[in-house]
Structure formats: C-alpha cells, structure tokens
C-alpha cells in the first residue's frame, strides 16, 4: 500500500510521503486563494467545492481557513465557521447540516506516537471525527481525533472535546463534560 492508501484506510502512515506532501501543497494553495478571495461569493463557493471532499448548500467559512488535505472534509448544508477555523483532515472529518463553529475552532483527526523514537519516524495515526446535525461549537473549541459529536449538541467556548458526546446535550470544559440535557 502507498502511504496515501494507508492514510485513507485509517492505518498508520508516514506523513512526509511525497504524494501526500503534494496533496497538502494543493490544499494550501486553494486555501490561500480562498482566504484572499474577498467578498466574491461565487469565487468562494467554487474554491470550497474544489478544496473540500463534499460541500452542501449555504456553506460559509470566514477566512482565514486552514486544512491539511481538504478532500477528507465533508460539510452538510447551512454551515458557518467563524474566523480562524483549522481542520486537520488526515482522518475523515464529517460535519452535518445546520452547524456553527465559533472563531478559532480546531478539528484534529490526526495523532502521533507517544514514544519519541516512533515520533521521529514521521509516523501518524488518522482517526475520523464526526459531527452531527445542529451542532454549535463555541469559540476556541478543540475537537480531538476519533471523537463523534451527536445531533443537537452545544459545546461551550474554550472546551476541549476528548470523548464522544451524545445527542441533545450541552458540554463544557477541558476536558468537555456534559452538564445539561437539551
């Protein structure tokens, strides 16, 4: 298997692979064009559809926006990400319909070995992130690799989501904990 095939299969892979570095370069160029596109809604939509794996109707991402590959991100309809959104998409990232991200929201679908010798090899571990419908992530939220967030969930500003969150809840803190049923 190539390193890209390993990544796409959810297996450990070497992130410095030339094919993957080319894919990252492509995403960086598209994201830079998107971030510089100004208020031209048609240009922005065209760039997002070229960058992302799937993009529903009425998707708004306020620049700057950054991602690793782009093609591993699937966003449903009626989505808003405020300024400074970062999505590291080595693992797949699926975002449902009617979701909102506050400023400086970060989604990470990638992890590295704890062992320093293994980390020096460039080995990486992709883990998918899934975010349901009608989810609001407050400003400065971080969602870690492998997390699934259910439907109708609100995550308070500054929270770090380290574990799955069920449907219909409010979660806050670091690590985020469910504090209320919605």
PDB file of C-alpha atoms in Angstrom:
ATOM      1  CA  UNK A   1       0.000   0.000   0.000  1.00  0.00           C
ATOM      2  CA  UNK A   2       1.114   3.564  -0.612  1.00  0.00           C
ATOM      3  CA  UNK A   3       1.261   5.950   2.331  1.00  0.00           C
ATOM      4  CA  UNK A   4      -1.813   7.732   0.941  1.00  0.00           C
ATOM      5  CA  UNK A   5      -3.714   4.437   0.694  1.00  0.00           C
ATOM      6  CA  UNK A   6      -2.760   3.708   4.318  1.00  0.00           C
ATOM      7  CA  UNK A   7      -3.998   7.149   5.411  1.00  0.00           C
ATOM      8  CA  UNK A   8      -7.278   6.751   3.528  1.00  0.00           C
ATOM      9  CA  UNK A   9      -7.754   3.299   5.104  1.00  0.00           C
ATOM     10  CA  UNK A  10      -7.231   4.713   8.610  1.00  0.00           C
ATOM     11  CA  UNK A  11      -3.897   2.940   9.076  1.00  0.00           C
ATOM     12  CA  UNK A  12      -0.653   4.404  10.441  1.00  0.00           C
ATOM     13  CA  UNK A  13       1.277   6.129   7.662  1.00  0.00           C
ATOM     14  CA  UNK A  14       4.317   8.321   7.080  1.00  0.00           C
ATOM     15  CA  UNK A  15       3.213  11.931   6.736  1.00  0.00           C
ATOM     16  CA  UNK A  16       6.302  13.107   4.823  1.00  0.00           C
ATOM     17  CA  UNK A  17       5.442  10.962   1.792  1.00  0.00           C
ATOM     18  CA  UNK A  18       5.953  12.956  -1.455  1.00  0.00           C
ATOM     19  CA  UNK A  19       2.441  12.195  -2.778  1.00  0.00           C
ATOM     20  CA  UNK A  20       0.865  13.376   0.474  1.00  0.00           C
ATOM     21  CA  UNK A  21       3.083  16.457   0.571  1.00  0.00           C
ATOM     22  CA  UNK A  22       1.857  17.285  -2.939  1.00  0.00           C
ATOM     23  CA  UNK A  23      -1.749  16.913  -1.775  1.00  0.00           C
ATOM     24  CA  UNK A  24      -1.035  19.242   1.174  1.00  0.00           C
ATOM     25  CA  UNK A  25       0.546  21.772  -1.152  1.00  0.00           C
ATOM     26  CA  UNK A  26      -2.551  21.711  -3.383  1.00  0.00           C
ATOM     27  CA  UNK A  27      -4.795  22.287  -0.350  1.00  0.00           C
ATOM     28  CA  UNK A  28      -2.604  25.108   0.915  1.00  0.00           C
ATOM     29  CA  UNK A  29      -2.733  26.898  -2.451  1.00  0.00           C
ATOM     30  CA  UNK A  30      -6.525  26.550  -2.657  1.00  0.00           C
ATOM     31  CA  UNK A  31      -6.959  27.707   0.955  1.00  0.00           C
ATOM     32  CA  UNK A  32      -4.714  30.720   0.317  1.00  0.00           C
ATOM     33  CA  UNK A  33      -6.786  31.609  -2.745  1.00  0.00           C
ATOM     34  CA  UNK A  34      -9.961  31.180  -0.693  1.00  0.00           C
ATOM     35  CA  UNK A  35      -8.594  33.344   2.122  1.00  0.00           C
ATOM     36  CA  UNK A  36      -7.690  36.095  -0.372  1.00  0.00           C
ATOM     37  CA  UNK A  37     -10.971  35.907  -2.312  1.00  0.00           C
ATOM     38  CA  UNK A  38     -12.589  38.893  -0.604  1.00  0.00           C
ATOM     39  CA  UNK A  39     -16.370  39.093  -0.750  1.00  0.00           C
ATOM     40  CA  UNK A  40     -16.882  37.324  -4.088  1.00  0.00           C
ATOM     41  CA  UNK A  41     -19.406  34.665  -3.003  1.00  0.00           C
ATOM     42  CA  UNK A  42     -19.293  32.773  -6.313  1.00  0.00           C
ATOM     43  CA  UNK A  43     -15.484  32.529  -6.292  1.00  0.00           C
ATOM     44  CA  UNK A  44     -15.529  31.378  -2.662  1.00  0.00           C
ATOM     45  CA  UNK A  45     -18.091  28.667  -3.371  1.00  0.00           C
ATOM     46  CA  UNK A  46     -16.123  27.454  -6.398  1.00  0.00           C
ATOM     47  CA  UNK A  47     -12.902  27.275  -4.374  1.00  0.00           C
ATOM     48  CA  UNK A  48     -14.592  25.428  -1.477  1.00  0.00           C
ATOM     49  CA  UNK A  49     -16.098  22.880  -3.853  1.00  0.00           C
ATOM     50  CA  UNK A  50     -12.658  22.317  -5.373  1.00  0.00           C
ATOM     51  CA  UNK A  51     -10.945  22.083  -1.972  1.00  0.00           C
ATOM     52  CA  UNK A  52     -13.406  20.008   0.068  1.00  0.00           C
ATOM     53  CA  UNK A  53     -14.483  16.409  -0.399  1.00  0.00           C
ATOM     54  CA  UNK A  54     -18.155  17.417  -0.194  1.00  0.00           C
ATOM     55  CA  UNK A  55     -19.849  20.729   0.412  1.00  0.00           C
ATOM     56  CA  UNK A  56     -23.592  21.297   0.883  1.00  0.00           C
ATOM     57  CA  UNK A  57     -25.553  24.418   0.055  1.00  0.00           C
ATOM     58  CA  UNK A  58     -25.074  27.628   2.021  1.00  0.00           C
ATOM     59  CA  UNK A  59     -21.613  26.872   3.438  1.00  0.00           C
ATOM     60  CA  UNK A  60     -19.810  29.909   4.820  1.00  0.00           C
ATOM     61  CA  UNK A  61     -16.276  29.822   6.172  1.00  0.00           C
ATOM     62  CA  UNK A  62     -14.851  33.176   7.221  1.00  0.00           C
ATOM     63  CA  UNK A  63     -11.180  33.495   6.354  1.00  0.00           C
ATOM     64  CA  UNK A  64      -8.630  32.577   7.299  1.00  0.00           C
ATOM     65  CA  UNK A  65      -9.332  28.864   6.956  1.00  0.00           C
ATOM     66  CA  UNK A  66      -6.664  26.155   7.021  1.00  0.00           C
ATOM     67  CA  UNK A  67      -6.707  22.404   6.417  1.00  0.00           C
ATOM     68  CA  UNK A  68      -4.266  19.605   5.582  1.00  0.00           C
ATOM     69  CA  UNK A  69      -5.834  17.992   2.513  1.00  0.00           C
ATOM     70  CA  UNK A  70      -9.378  19.314   2.154  1.00  0.00           C
ATOM     71  CA  UNK A  71     -10.625  16.264   0.284  1.00  0.00           C
ATOM     72  CA  UNK A  72     -11.199  14.393   3.576  1.00  0.00           C
ATOM     73  CA  UNK A  73     -13.675  17.076   4.780  1.00  0.00           C
ATOM     74  CA  UNK A  74     -17.406  16.676   4.130  1.00  0.00           C
ATOM     75  CA  UNK A  75     -19.704  19.512   5.186  1.00  0.00           C
ATOM     76  CA  UNK A  76     -23.510  19.437   5.087  1.00  0.00           C
ATOM     77  CA  UNK A  77     -25.821  22.321   4.282  1.00  0.00           C
ATOM     78  CA  UNK A  78     -26.234  25.568   6.226  1.00  0.00           C
ATOM     79  CA  UNK A  79     -22.781  25.645   7.794  1.00  0.00           C
ATOM     80  CA  UNK A  80     -20.981  28.637   9.289  1.00  0.00           C
ATOM     81  CA  UNK A  81     -17.393  28.661  10.522  1.00  0.00           C
ATOM     82  CA  UNK A  82     -16.242  31.931  12.012  1.00  0.00           C
ATOM     83  CA  UNK A  83     -12.693  33.301  11.618  1.00  0.00           C
ATOM     84  CA  UNK A  84      -9.537  31.172  12.043  1.00  0.00           C
ATOM     85  CA  UNK A  85     -11.012  27.689  11.621  1.00  0.00           C
ATOM     86  CA  UNK A  86      -8.431  24.888  11.357  1.00  0.00           C
ATOM     87  CA  UNK A  87      -9.360  21.359  10.274  1.00  0.00           C
ATOM     88  CA  UNK A  88      -6.556  18.801  10.198  1.00  0.00           C
ATOM     89  CA  UNK A  89      -8.108  16.157   7.973  1.00  0.00           C
ATOM     90  CA  UNK A  90      -5.712  13.217   7.755  1.00  0.00           C
ATOM     91  CA  UNK A  91      -8.620  11.227   9.135  1.00  0.00           C
ATOM     92  CA  UNK A  92     -12.018  11.917   7.623  1.00  0.00           C
ATOM     93  CA  UNK A  93     -13.993  14.853   9.039  1.00  0.00           C
ATOM     94  CA  UNK A  94     -17.767  14.781   8.559  1.00  0.00           C
ATOM     95  CA  UNK A  95     -19.875  17.765   9.611  1.00  0.00           C
ATOM     96  CA  UNK A  96     -23.678  17.531   9.459  1.00  0.00           C
ATOM     97  CA  UNK A  97     -26.326  20.057   8.482  1.00  0.00           C
ATOM     98  CA  UNK A  98     -27.073  23.322  10.302  1.00  0.00           C
ATOM     99  CA  UNK A  99     -23.789  23.533  12.219  1.00  0.00           C
ATOM    100  CA  UNK A 100     -21.916  26.585  13.512  1.00  0.00           C
ATOM    101  CA  UNK A 101     -18.301  26.929  14.631  1.00  0.00           C
ATOM    102  CA  UNK A 102     -17.198  29.911  16.689  1.00  0.00           C
ATOM    103  CA  UNK A 103     -13.915  31.678  15.930  1.00  0.00           C
ATOM    104  CA  UNK A 104     -10.686  29.725  16.276  1.00  0.00           C
ATOM    105  CA  UNK A 105     -12.390  26.336  16.285  1.00  0.00           C
ATOM    106  CA  UNK A 106      -9.962  23.485  15.624  1.00  0.00           C
ATOM    107  CA  UNK A 107     -10.798  19.956  14.496  1.00  0.00           C
ATOM    108  CA  UNK A 108      -7.937  17.438  14.692  1.00  0.00           C
ATOM    109  CA  UNK A 109      -8.226  13.987  13.101  1.00  0.00           C
ATOM    110  CA  UNK A 110      -4.562  13.101  13.418  1.00  0.00           C
ATOM    111  CA  UNK A 111      -2.388  11.797  16.213  1.00  0.00           C
ATOM    112  CA  UNK A 112       1.285  10.955  16.672  1.00  0.00           C
ATOM    113  CA  UNK A 113       3.064   8.212  18.659  1.00  0.00           C
ATOM    114  CA  UNK A 114       3.771   8.827  22.330  1.00  0.00           C
ATOM    115  CA  UNK A 115       7.162   7.126  22.006  1.00  0.00           C
ATOM    116  CA  UNK A 116       9.792   9.671  20.929  1.00  0.00           C
ATOM    117  CA  UNK A 117      11.680   7.267  18.678  1.00  0.00           C
ATOM    118  CA  UNK A 118       8.487   6.332  16.807  1.00  0.00           C
ATOM    119  CA  UNK A 119       7.505  10.016  16.613  1.00  0.00           C
ATOM    120  CA  UNK A 120      10.853  10.837  14.944  1.00  0.00           C
ATOM    121  CA  UNK A 121       9.988   8.497  12.053  1.00  0.00           C
ATOM    122  CA  UNK A 122       7.084  10.741  10.994  1.00  0.00           C
ATOM    123  CA  UNK A 123       4.506   8.048  11.746  1.00  0.00           C
ATOM    124  CA  UNK A 124       0.964   9.406  12.051  1.00  0.00           C
ATOM    125  CA  UNK A 125      -2.392   7.901  13.051  1.00  0.00           C
ATOM    126  CA  UNK A 126      -5.592   9.158  11.383  1.00  0.00           C
ATOM    127  CA  UNK A 127      -8.831   8.903  13.356  1.00  0.00           C
ATOM    128  CA  UNK A 128     -12.142  10.152  11.953  1.00  0.00           C
ATOM    129  CA  UNK A 129     -14.128  12.986  13.504  1.00  0.00           C
ATOM    130  CA  UNK A 130     -17.898  13.040  13.069  1.00  0.00           C
ATOM    131  CA  UNK A 131     -20.092  15.987  13.991  1.00  0.00           C
ATOM    132  CA  UNK A 132     -23.871  15.534  13.789  1.00  0.00           C
ATOM    133  CA  UNK A 133     -26.618  17.913  12.711  1.00  0.00           C
ATOM    134  CA  UNK A 134     -27.493  21.138  14.559  1.00  0.00           C
ATOM    135  CA  UNK A 135     -24.190  21.372  16.445  1.00  0.00           C
ATOM    136  CA  UNK A 136     -22.753  24.635  17.729  1.00  0.00           C
ATOM    137  CA  UNK A 137     -19.110  24.685  18.784  1.00  0.00           C
ATOM    138  CA  UNK A 138     -18.330  27.883  20.680  1.00  0.00           C
ATOM    139  CA  UNK A 139     -15.208  29.938  20.067  1.00  0.00           C
ATOM    140  CA  UNK A 140     -11.813  28.375  20.730  1.00  0.00           C
ATOM    141  CA  UNK A 141     -13.178  24.833  20.871  1.00  0.00           C
ATOM    142  CA  UNK A 142     -10.905  21.924  20.045  1.00  0.00           C
ATOM    143  CA  UNK A 143     -12.205  18.532  18.911  1.00  0.00           C
ATOM    144  CA  UNK A 144      -9.635  15.727  19.188  1.00  0.00           C
ATOM    145  CA  UNK A 145      -9.072  12.708  16.894  1.00  0.00           C
ATOM    146  CA  UNK A 146     -11.638   9.921  16.906  1.00  0.00           C
ATOM    147  CA  UNK A 147     -14.436  11.952  18.522  1.00  0.00           C
ATOM    148  CA  UNK A 148     -18.081  11.706  17.474  1.00  0.00           C
ATOM    149  CA  UNK A 149     -20.428  14.526  18.473  1.00  0.00           C
ATOM    150  CA  UNK A 150     -24.141  13.697  18.291  1.00  0.00           C
ATOM    151  CA  UNK A 151     -27.035  15.764  16.967  1.00  0.00           C
ATOM    152  CA  UNK A 152     -28.292  18.953  18.659  1.00  0.00           C
ATOM    153  CA  UNK A 153     -25.172  19.493  20.751  1.00  0.00           C
ATOM    154  CA  UNK A 154     -23.755  22.760  22.058  1.00  0.00           C
ATOM    155  CA  UNK A 155     -20.122  22.859  23.174  1.00  0.00           C
ATOM    156  CA  UNK A 156     -19.176  25.877  25.285  1.00  0.00           C
ATOM    157  CA  UNK A 157     -16.423  28.277  24.300  1.00  0.00           C
ATOM    158  CA  UNK A 158     -12.899  27.139  25.112  1.00  0.00           C
ATOM    159  CA  UNK A 159     -13.868  23.498  25.550  1.00  0.00           C
ATOM    160  CA  UNK A 160     -11.674  20.580  24.512  1.00  0.00           C
ATOM    161  CA  UNK A 161     -13.718  17.605  23.316  1.00  0.00           C
ATOM    162  CA  UNK A 162     -11.711  14.459  24.094  1.00  0.00           C
ATOM    163  CA  UNK A 163     -14.556  11.891  24.096  1.00  0.00           C
ATOM    164  CA  UNK A 164     -17.784  11.248  22.193  1.00  0.00           C
ATOM    165  CA  UNK A 165     -20.764  13.438  23.097  1.00  0.00           C
ATOM    166  CA  UNK A 166     -24.342  12.091  22.933  1.00  0.00           C
ATOM    167  CA  UNK A 167     -27.291  13.753  21.204  1.00  0.00           C
ATOM    168  CA  UNK A 168     -29.128  16.671  22.817  1.00  0.00           C
ATOM    169  CA  UNK A 169     -26.605  17.991  25.319  1.00  0.00           C
ATOM    170  CA  UNK A 170     -24.571  20.977  26.453  1.00  0.00           C
ATOM    171  CA  UNK A 171     -20.917  20.163  27.151  1.00  0.00           C
ATOM    172  CA  UNK A 172     -18.282  22.500  28.587  1.00  0.00           C
ATOM    173  CA  UNK A 173     -14.765  22.451  29.968  1.00  0.00           C
ATOM    174  CA  UNK A 174     -11.374  20.871  29.479  1.00  0.00           C
ATOM    175  CA  UNK A 175     -11.985  18.065  29.035  1.00  0.00           C
ATOM    176  CA  UNK A 176     -15.557  18.777  27.895  1.00  0.00           C
ATOM    177  CA  UNK A 177     -18.208  17.194  30.117  1.00  0.00           C
ATOM    178  CA  UNK A 178     -21.961  17.036  29.618  1.00  0.00           C
ATOM    179  CA  UNK A 179     -23.587  19.480  32.041  1.00  0.00           C
ATOM    180  CA  UNK A 180     -27.133  19.648  30.734  1.00  0.00           C
ATOM    181  CA  UNK A 181     -29.602  17.729  28.580  1.00  0.00           C
ATOM    182  CA  UNK A 182     -31.141  19.853  25.826  1.00  0.00           C
TER     183      UNK A 182
END
